[in-house]
XYZ file of C-alpha atoms in Angstrom:
274
model
C 96.605 121.257 124.424
C 95.274 121.648 120.918
C 98.727 120.913 119.522
C 98.901 117.622 121.480
C 95.429 116.589 120.239
C 96.377 117.398 116.661
C 99.570 115.348 116.981
C 97.662 112.439 118.539
C 95.082 112.497 115.774
C 97.736 112.476 113.098
C 99.497 109.621 114.870
C 96.342 107.525 115.026
C 95.423 108.250 111.395
C 98.937 107.316 110.260
C 98.752 104.082 112.243
C 95.618 103.117 110.354
C 97.213 103.996 107.035
C 100.317 101.919 107.951
C 98.177 98.900 108.815
C 96.456 99.125 105.414
C 99.807 99.671 103.633
C 101.139 96.421 105.232
C 98.039 94.550 104.150
C 98.224 95.879 100.556
C 101.979 95.500 100.236
C 102.542 99.237 99.715
C 105.885 99.389 101.548
C 109.035 98.882 99.499
C 112.734 98.441 100.119
C 115.519 100.558 98.694
C 119.144 99.361 98.673
C 122.116 101.624 99.347
C 125.595 100.304 98.479
C 128.517 100.047 100.877
C 131.919 100.533 99.222
C 135.345 99.213 100.204
C 137.912 101.976 100.679
C 140.736 99.666 99.630
C 139.224 98.386 96.356
C 136.741 101.120 95.521
C 134.178 98.382 94.868
C 130.858 97.396 96.418
C 130.937 95.029 99.399
C 127.215 94.977 100.277
C 123.948 96.875 100.645
C 121.824 98.301 103.441
C 118.075 97.741 103.006
C 116.016 100.853 103.799
C 112.234 100.809 104.103
C 110.285 103.372 102.060
C 106.576 104.188 102.083
C 105.090 106.183 99.197
C 101.477 106.984 100.157
C 99.158 107.667 97.178
C 97.944 110.972 98.649
C 100.415 111.886 101.381
C 103.518 111.249 99.269
C 106.680 109.835 100.818
C 106.343 109.353 104.578
C 109.706 109.571 106.340
C 110.961 106.218 107.787
C 111.652 107.668 111.193
C 108.030 108.744 111.423
C 106.346 105.528 110.347
C 108.798 103.307 112.222
C 108.074 105.307 115.396
C 104.334 104.778 114.774
C 104.932 101.056 114.215
C 106.864 100.783 117.503
C 104.253 102.628 119.560
C 101.308 100.697 118.111
C 102.791 97.223 118.199
C 103.120 96.902 114.402
C 106.904 96.883 114.472
C 107.022 93.075 114.408
C 104.891 93.018 111.257
C 107.085 95.664 109.590
C 110.307 93.934 110.611
C 109.020 90.507 109.493
C 108.166 92.018 106.102
C 111.643 93.541 105.829
C 113.271 90.250 106.813
C 111.315 88.032 104.400
C 111.784 90.548 101.574
C 115.550 90.677 102.098
C 115.904 86.893 102.465
C 113.929 86.398 99.234
C 116.160 88.961 97.533
C 119.334 87.217 98.724
C 118.004 83.899 97.446
C 117.224 85.440 94.011
C 120.691 86.961 93.782
C 122.295 83.684 94.866
C 120.453 81.877 92.077
C 121.845 84.459 89.656
C 125.378 83.827 90.970
C 125.567 87.115 92.854
C 126.634 87.105 96.460
C 126.480 90.503 98.188
C 125.335 90.777 101.810
C 122.343 92.921 102.758
C 122.024 94.622 106.147
C 118.662 95.236 107.849
C 117.962 97.514 110.805
C 116.460 96.181 114.021
C 114.704 98.508 116.482
C 114.832 98.398 120.279
C 111.537 96.454 120.407
C 112.852 93.937 117.902
C 115.744 93.054 120.210
C 113.266 92.305 123.031
C 111.045 90.211 120.789
C 111.951 86.549 121.139
C 109.214 85.704 118.621
C 110.945 87.724 115.925
C 114.243 85.973 116.702
C 112.485 82.595 116.286
C 111.002 83.758 112.984
C 114.464 84.793 111.798
C 115.803 81.353 112.542
C 112.869 79.696 110.773
C 113.028 82.010 107.743
C 116.784 81.543 107.461
C 116.311 77.778 107.205
C 113.493 78.136 104.685
C 115.559 80.393 102.405
C 118.775 78.448 102.964
C 120.561 81.549 104.160
C 124.319 81.448 103.797
C 126.395 82.644 106.706
C 127.357 86.316 106.463
C 124.849 87.185 103.722
C 122.341 88.757 106.099
C 123.654 91.497 108.373
C 121.917 93.322 111.207
C 122.413 96.900 112.262
C 121.440 98.109 115.766
C 122.032 101.356 117.629
C 123.605 101.752 121.036
C 120.351 103.131 122.370
C 118.511 100.031 121.190
C 120.789 97.922 123.345
C 120.582 100.227 126.350
C 116.813 99.747 126.789
C 117.255 96.210 128.035
C 120.906 95.234 127.860
C 120.445 91.683 129.093
C 117.755 90.734 126.578
C 119.466 92.623 123.785
C 122.744 90.788 124.481
C 120.955 87.453 124.308
C 119.395 88.391 120.950
C 122.730 89.534 119.500
C 124.439 86.329 120.544
C 121.600 84.377 118.983
C 122.164 86.257 115.745
C 125.871 85.577 115.840
C 125.210 81.866 116.321
C 123.119 81.969 113.107
C 126.075 83.455 111.237
C 124.502 86.910 111.078
C 127.116 89.665 111.590
C 125.911 92.502 113.854
C 126.957 96.092 113.182
C 126.566 98.937 115.656
C 124.844 101.773 113.812
C 125.122 105.573 114.382
C 128.231 104.983 116.476
C 129.214 107.937 118.646
C 125.703 109.220 119.299
C 124.780 106.798 122.141
C 125.708 106.686 125.759
C 127.837 103.572 126.275
C 130.072 103.259 123.235
C 133.213 101.767 124.844
C 131.487 99.329 127.183
C 129.160 98.254 124.398
C 132.044 97.440 122.078
C 133.789 95.531 124.832
C 130.997 93.243 125.919
C 128.809 92.522 122.888
C 129.527 90.453 119.712
C 129.818 93.170 117.079
C 131.578 92.725 113.740
C 131.694 96.350 112.652
C 130.915 99.952 113.694
C 129.258 102.521 111.507
C 130.381 106.064 112.282
C 127.396 108.374 112.419
C 127.051 110.724 109.436
C 126.846 113.777 111.738
C 130.610 113.405 112.370
C 131.543 112.419 108.778
C 129.723 115.252 107.001
C 131.460 117.939 109.095
C 134.874 116.356 109.434
C 136.684 118.597 106.926
C 135.532 121.810 108.625
C 135.253 120.641 112.213
C 138.495 119.536 113.881
C 136.587 117.881 116.742
C 134.487 115.840 114.345
C 137.640 114.763 112.460
C 139.286 113.774 115.751
C 136.270 111.658 116.701
C 136.332 109.868 113.343
C 140.088 109.300 113.500
C 140.006 107.974 117.049
C 137.006 105.767 116.316
C 138.817 104.150 113.393
C 141.829 103.416 115.571
C 139.806 102.164 118.496
C 137.706 99.827 116.354
C 140.770 98.446 114.543
C 142.510 97.844 117.863
C 139.456 95.776 118.808
C 139.569 93.963 115.406
C 136.327 95.551 114.192
C 135.581 96.838 110.687
C 134.766 100.535 110.321
C 132.121 101.917 107.956
C 131.568 105.671 107.575
C 128.062 106.916 106.870
C 127.246 110.172 105.083
C 130.128 110.177 102.555
C 128.977 112.884 100.147
C 132.119 114.296 98.509
C 135.382 113.102 96.997
C 137.324 115.087 99.596
C 135.621 113.305 102.500
C 136.153 109.919 100.794
C 139.906 110.696 100.393
C 140.249 111.830 104.016
C 138.519 108.722 105.337
C 140.690 106.507 103.173
C 143.811 108.211 104.538
C 142.536 107.571 108.084
C 142.324 103.839 107.318
C 138.546 103.565 107.303
C 137.419 100.235 105.769
C 134.259 101.178 103.910
C 131.929 104.039 103.201
C 128.269 104.626 102.474
C 126.756 107.785 101.102
C 125.420 109.755 98.163
C 128.936 110.228 96.704
C 129.071 106.520 95.828
C 125.387 105.700 95.477
C 121.958 106.736 96.678
C 119.372 104.205 97.910
C 117.751 102.572 94.879
C 114.802 100.263 94.225
C 115.613 96.636 93.507
C 114.873 97.001 89.792
C 117.712 99.517 89.476
C 120.341 97.491 91.304
C 121.462 95.320 88.365
C 122.053 98.334 86.103
C 123.960 100.161 88.871
C 126.198 97.135 89.431
C 126.907 96.889 85.726
C 127.509 100.552 84.937
C 128.734 102.225 88.107
C 132.427 102.793 88.711
C 131.799 101.375 92.181
C 130.247 98.234 90.698
C 130.980 94.553 91.237
C 134.215 93.479 92.853
C 135.862 90.384 91.257
C 134.745 88.080 94.077
C 131.118 89.059 93.661
C 130.809 88.788 89.921
C 128.214 86.279 88.624
C 129.813 83.052 87.448
């Protein structure tokens, strides 16, 4: 169909632009804070890839990541994210600042033994401290090849890299996944969190997820926290941490220091520079 041809042409054109963007260093990382419900202070960041094209404007991450996966460029994108984050962690460490950063791995990343080897090599080069790099994966990423994904996750854990299950509640094997794989935390998908004050079913899912995860000695992080009322409800439920526009939007690296110094959610005592 004409519509299919048009989509295919756009896909191919975008793949070429992404290749050039990687070569020229046009991708950037934004950092969104994660906040402790108990202390009201930052406990880490999630690194989010952004692509601002000079003529096309901002290209949505889900679009260009999908292109990267289908064209085989996902290893290059993920390697860039990994090295950028490890360099950032080393810079912060030299400044006396220790806040973990989480990166997202795609289904193809978990099947890529070469990327796992690069992670081990890069971690040694940048003298990565245990717990400072975190990895977020979705249930669906694991389901594509459970055996290989499990091996990759255990390899990460052996490196001292905590693994978080992202978008929890939207996949197909939540309970069995939690039982068998080495996760440190679950992130409740924002689709449940955003609606929880108006939707009793969404609130029930959030509440039961918090209890289930705590019974399994896992930390719970809620995504999509956008109002004070949602924050307060999550805190009453016993949720451990939150992430969302209410506390802080994703920001470029050059704005992080000012946010840490001026935001009411800023540095916790244990993370303050010495």
